[in-house]
CSV table of C-alpha atoms in Angstrom, one decimal:
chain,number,residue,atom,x,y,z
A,23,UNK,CA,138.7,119.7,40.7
A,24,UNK,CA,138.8,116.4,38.9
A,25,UNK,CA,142.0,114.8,38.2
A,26,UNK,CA,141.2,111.9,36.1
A,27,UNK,CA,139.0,111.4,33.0
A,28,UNK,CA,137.3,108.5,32.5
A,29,UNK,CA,136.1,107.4,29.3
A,30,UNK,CA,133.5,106.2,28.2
A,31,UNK,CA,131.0,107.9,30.5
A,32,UNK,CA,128.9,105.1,29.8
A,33,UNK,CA,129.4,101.8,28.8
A,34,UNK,CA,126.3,98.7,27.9
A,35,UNK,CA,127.7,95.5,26.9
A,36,UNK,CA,126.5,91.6,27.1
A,37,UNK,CA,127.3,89.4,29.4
A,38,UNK,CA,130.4,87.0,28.7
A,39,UNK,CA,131.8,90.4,26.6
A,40,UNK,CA,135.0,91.9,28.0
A,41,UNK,CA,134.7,95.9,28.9
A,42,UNK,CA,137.8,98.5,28.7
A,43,UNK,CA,137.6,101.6,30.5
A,44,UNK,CA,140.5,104.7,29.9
A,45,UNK,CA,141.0,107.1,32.2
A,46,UNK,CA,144.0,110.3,31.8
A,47,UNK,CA,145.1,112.6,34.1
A,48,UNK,CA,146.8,115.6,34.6
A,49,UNK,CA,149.7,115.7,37.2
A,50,UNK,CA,152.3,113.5,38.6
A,51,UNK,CA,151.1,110.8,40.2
A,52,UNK,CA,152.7,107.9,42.8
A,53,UNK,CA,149.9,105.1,41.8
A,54,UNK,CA,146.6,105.0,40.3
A,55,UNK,CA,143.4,103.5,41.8
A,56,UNK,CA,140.6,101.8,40.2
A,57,UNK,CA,137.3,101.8,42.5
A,58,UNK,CA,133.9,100.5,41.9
A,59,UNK,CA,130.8,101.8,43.4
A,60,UNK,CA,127.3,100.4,42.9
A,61,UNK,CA,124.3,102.4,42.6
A,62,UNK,CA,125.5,105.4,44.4
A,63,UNK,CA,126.9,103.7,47.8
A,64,UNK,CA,130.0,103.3,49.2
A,65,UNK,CA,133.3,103.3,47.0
A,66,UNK,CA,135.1,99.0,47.1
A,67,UNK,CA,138.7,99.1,46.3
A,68,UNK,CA,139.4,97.2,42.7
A,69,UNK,CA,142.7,97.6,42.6
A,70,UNK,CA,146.2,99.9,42.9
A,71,UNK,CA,149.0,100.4,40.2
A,72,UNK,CA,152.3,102.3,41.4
A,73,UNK,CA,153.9,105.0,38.7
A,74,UNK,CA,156.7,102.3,38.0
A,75,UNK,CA,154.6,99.6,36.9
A,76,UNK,CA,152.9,99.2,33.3
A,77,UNK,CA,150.5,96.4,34.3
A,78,UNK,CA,148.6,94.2,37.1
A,79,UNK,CA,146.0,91.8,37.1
A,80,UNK,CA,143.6,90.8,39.8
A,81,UNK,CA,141.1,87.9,38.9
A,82,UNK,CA,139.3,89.1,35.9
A,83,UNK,CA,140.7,92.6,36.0
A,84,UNK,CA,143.4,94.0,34.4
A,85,UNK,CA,144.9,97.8,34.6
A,86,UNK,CA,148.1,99.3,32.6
A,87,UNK,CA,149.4,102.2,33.2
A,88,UNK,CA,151.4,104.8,30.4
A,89,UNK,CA,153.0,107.6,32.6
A,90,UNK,CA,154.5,109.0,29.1
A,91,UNK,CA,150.5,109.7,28.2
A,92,UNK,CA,149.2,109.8,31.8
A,93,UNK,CA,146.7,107.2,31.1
A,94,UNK,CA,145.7,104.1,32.6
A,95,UNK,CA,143.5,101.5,31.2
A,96,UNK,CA,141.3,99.1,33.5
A,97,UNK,CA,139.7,95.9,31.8
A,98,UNK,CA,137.1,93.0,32.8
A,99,UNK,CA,136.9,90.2,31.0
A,100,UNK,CA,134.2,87.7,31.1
A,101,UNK,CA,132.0,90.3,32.6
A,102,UNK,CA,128.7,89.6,34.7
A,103,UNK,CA,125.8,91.2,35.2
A,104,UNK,CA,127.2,91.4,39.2
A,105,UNK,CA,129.8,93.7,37.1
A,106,UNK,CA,127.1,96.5,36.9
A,107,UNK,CA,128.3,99.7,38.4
A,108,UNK,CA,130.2,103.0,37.9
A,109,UNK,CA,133.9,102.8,37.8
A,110,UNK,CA,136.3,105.2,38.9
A,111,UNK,CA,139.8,105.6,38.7
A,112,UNK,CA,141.9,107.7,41.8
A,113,UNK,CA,145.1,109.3,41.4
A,114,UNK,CA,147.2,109.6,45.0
A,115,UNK,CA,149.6,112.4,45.7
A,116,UNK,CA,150.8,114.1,48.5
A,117,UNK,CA,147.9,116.3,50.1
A,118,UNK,CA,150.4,118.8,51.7
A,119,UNK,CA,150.1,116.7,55.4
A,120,UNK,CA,151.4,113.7,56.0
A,121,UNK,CA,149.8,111.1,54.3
A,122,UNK,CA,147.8,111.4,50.9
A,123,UNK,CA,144.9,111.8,48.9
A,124,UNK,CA,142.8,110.4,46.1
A,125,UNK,CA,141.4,112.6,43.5
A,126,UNK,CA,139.1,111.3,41.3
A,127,UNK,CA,137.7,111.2,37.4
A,128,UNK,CA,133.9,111.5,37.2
A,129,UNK,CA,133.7,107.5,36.2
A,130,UNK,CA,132.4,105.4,33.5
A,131,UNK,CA,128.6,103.7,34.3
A,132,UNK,CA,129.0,99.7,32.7
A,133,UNK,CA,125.7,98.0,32.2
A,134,UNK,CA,126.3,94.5,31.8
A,135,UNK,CA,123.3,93.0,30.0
A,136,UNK,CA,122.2,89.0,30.9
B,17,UNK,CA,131.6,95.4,53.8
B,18,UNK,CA,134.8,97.2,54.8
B,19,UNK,CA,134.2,97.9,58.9
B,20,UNK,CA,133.6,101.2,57.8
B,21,UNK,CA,130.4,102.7,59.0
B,22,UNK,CA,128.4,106.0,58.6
B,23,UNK,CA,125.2,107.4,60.2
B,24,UNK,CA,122.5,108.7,59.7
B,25,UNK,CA,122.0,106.9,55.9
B,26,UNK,CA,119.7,109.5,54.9
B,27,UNK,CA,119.2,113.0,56.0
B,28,UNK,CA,116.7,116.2,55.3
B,29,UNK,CA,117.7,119.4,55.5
B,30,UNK,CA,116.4,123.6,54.9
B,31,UNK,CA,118.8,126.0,53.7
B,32,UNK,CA,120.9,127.6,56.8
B,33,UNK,CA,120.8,124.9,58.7
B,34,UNK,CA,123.5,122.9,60.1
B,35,UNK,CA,123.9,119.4,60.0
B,36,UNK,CA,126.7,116.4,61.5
B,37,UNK,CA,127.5,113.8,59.6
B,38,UNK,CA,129.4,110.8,61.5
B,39,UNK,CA,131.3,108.0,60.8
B,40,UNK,CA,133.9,105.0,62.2
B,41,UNK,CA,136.8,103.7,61.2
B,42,UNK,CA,137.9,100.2,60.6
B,43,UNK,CA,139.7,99.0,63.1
B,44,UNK,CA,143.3,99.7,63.5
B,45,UNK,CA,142.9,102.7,61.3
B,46,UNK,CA,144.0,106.2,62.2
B,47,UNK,CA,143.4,108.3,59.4
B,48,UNK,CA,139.9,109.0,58.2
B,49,UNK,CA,139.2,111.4,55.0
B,50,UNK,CA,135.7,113.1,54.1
B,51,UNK,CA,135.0,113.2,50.3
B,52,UNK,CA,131.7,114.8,48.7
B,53,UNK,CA,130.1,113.2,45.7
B,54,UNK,CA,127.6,114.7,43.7
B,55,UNK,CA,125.0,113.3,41.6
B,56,UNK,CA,126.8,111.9,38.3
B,57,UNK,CA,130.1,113.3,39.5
B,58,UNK,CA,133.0,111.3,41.4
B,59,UNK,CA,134.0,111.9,45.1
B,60,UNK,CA,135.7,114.9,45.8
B,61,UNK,CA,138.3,115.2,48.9
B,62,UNK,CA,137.1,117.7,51.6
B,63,UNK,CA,139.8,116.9,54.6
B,64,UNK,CA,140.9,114.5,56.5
B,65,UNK,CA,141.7,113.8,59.8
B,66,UNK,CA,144.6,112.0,61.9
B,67,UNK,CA,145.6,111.7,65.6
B,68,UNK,CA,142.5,114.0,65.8
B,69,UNK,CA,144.4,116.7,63.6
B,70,UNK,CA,143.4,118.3,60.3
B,71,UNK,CA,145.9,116.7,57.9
B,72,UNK,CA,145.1,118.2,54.8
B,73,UNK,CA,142.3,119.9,52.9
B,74,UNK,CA,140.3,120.0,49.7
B,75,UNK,CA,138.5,123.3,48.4
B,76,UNK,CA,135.8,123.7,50.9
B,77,UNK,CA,134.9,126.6,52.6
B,78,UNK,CA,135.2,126.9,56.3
B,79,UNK,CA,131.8,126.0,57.0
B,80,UNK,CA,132.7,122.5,56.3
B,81,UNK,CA,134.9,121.7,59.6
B,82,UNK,CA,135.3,118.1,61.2
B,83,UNK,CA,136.5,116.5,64.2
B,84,UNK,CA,138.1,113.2,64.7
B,85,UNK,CA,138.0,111.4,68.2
B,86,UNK,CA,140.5,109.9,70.5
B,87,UNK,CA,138.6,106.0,68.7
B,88,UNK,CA,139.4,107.7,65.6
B,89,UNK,CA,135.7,108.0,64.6
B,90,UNK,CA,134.8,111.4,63.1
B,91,UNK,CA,132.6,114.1,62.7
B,92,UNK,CA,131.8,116.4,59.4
B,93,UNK,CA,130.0,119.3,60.3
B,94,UNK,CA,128.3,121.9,57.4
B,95,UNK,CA,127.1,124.9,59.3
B,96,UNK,CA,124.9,127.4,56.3
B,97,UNK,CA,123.5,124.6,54.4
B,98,UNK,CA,123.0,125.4,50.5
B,99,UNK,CA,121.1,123.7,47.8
B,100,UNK,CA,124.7,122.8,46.3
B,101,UNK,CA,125.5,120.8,49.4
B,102,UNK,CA,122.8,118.2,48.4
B,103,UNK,CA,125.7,115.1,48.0
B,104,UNK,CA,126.6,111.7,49.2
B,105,UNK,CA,129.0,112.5,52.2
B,106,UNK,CA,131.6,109.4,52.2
B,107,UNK,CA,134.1,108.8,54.7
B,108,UNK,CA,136.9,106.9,54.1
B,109,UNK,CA,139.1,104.9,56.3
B,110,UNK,CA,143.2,104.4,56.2
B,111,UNK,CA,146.5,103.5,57.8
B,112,UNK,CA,148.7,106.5,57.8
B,113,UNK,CA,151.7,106.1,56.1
B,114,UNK,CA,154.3,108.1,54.1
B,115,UNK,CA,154.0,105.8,50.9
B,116,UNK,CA,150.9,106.1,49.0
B,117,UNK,CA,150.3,102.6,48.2
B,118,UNK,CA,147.7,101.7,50.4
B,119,UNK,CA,144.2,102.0,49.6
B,120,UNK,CA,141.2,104.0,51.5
B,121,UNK,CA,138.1,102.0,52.7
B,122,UNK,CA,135.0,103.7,52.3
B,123,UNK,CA,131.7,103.8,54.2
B,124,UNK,CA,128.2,102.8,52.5
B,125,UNK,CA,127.9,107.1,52.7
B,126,UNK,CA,125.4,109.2,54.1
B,127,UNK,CA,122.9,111.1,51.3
B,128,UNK,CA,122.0,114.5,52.5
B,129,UNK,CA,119.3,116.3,50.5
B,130,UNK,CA,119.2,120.1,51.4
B,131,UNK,CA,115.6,122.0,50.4
């Protein structure tokens, strides 16, 4: 079952414009993961929040993170057309072995217009 | 590109049949999980694999098994292929560790079309 939410499904903005994707969740959590994947190959690592921060940046991205209303927030500013893909966001928790896994929101698809 | 590989890219199947997926890990990495992403959905976990051990499991069926090698590549086997199987198989490569803050590197996926 999915864990996360993403929303919007589907996002179409110009380049230069800055793009904000939410996702929520359900459960407790240890971090939250934002992944990329373009035109349905392999997922690229964006990057990773743990539960006890509110915010990181990386580059042009930026994520926060509200445990209180299990949501996250992932934003690109000065997008690209290069920025075109679907977006997910992962939850990890402890998969009952010994080591974890990511579940994941059905994603949000941002078309970045030239 | 991550080091992560997968084969075959593409692959044709009929209801029934059975099929193996395979893939490698990047180097160094001991833990590799299998997710299952269908079209317009994201990736869901089916297992994964460490020390050539099951090490946790998604809600598959048994007919999904795997296999993970003493070079840590691995094997995802589907035995009874139905129509609902038609994905993108990903494979995802990790260190194992006891926190979660590490990240998975994925494969470029293998899309399996059953008829």
């Amino acid at each position: 079952s999915q864990q996360g939410e993403e929303d919007p499904q589907a996002l179409s903005i110009q380049e230069g414009e800055n793009a904000t994707m939410n996702c929520s969740y359900k459960t407790s959590i240890n971090n939250l993961q934002w992944y990329r994947q373009n035109s349905g190959r392999g997922l690229v690592h964006l990057i990773l929040i743990r539960s006890n921060e509110r915010e990181k940046h990386s580059g042009r991205l930026r994520v926060t993170l509200d445990t209180s209303k299990k949501s996250s927030s992932l934003l690109i500013t000065a997008s690209r057309a290069a920025d075109t893909a679907s977006y997910f966001c992962a939850t990890a928790a402890f998969n009952g072995g010994s080591n974890y896994k990511l579940t994941f929101g059905k994603g949000t698809l941002l078309t970045v217009n030239p | 590109e991550t080091g992560v590989t997968q084969s075959p890219t593409h692959l044709i199947k009929t209801r029934g049949q059975q099929v193996t997926l395979r893939c490698s890990s990047q180097s160094g990495h001991n833990t590799v999980s299998w997710y299952q992403q269908a079209l317009g959905q994201g990736p869901q976990f089916i297992f994964q694999y460490y020390r050539e051990e099951e090490n946790g499991r998604g809600n598959f069926p048994p007919r999904f098994s795997g296999l993970q090698f003493p070079n840590y590549s691995s094997e995802l086997n589907v035995n009874a292929l139905e129509l609902d199987d038609s994905a993108l198989y990903l494979c995802a490569s990790s260190l194992n560790q006891r926190t979660s803050d590490h990240e998975q590197f994925f494969g470029p996926g293998t899309r399996l079309t059953v008829l």
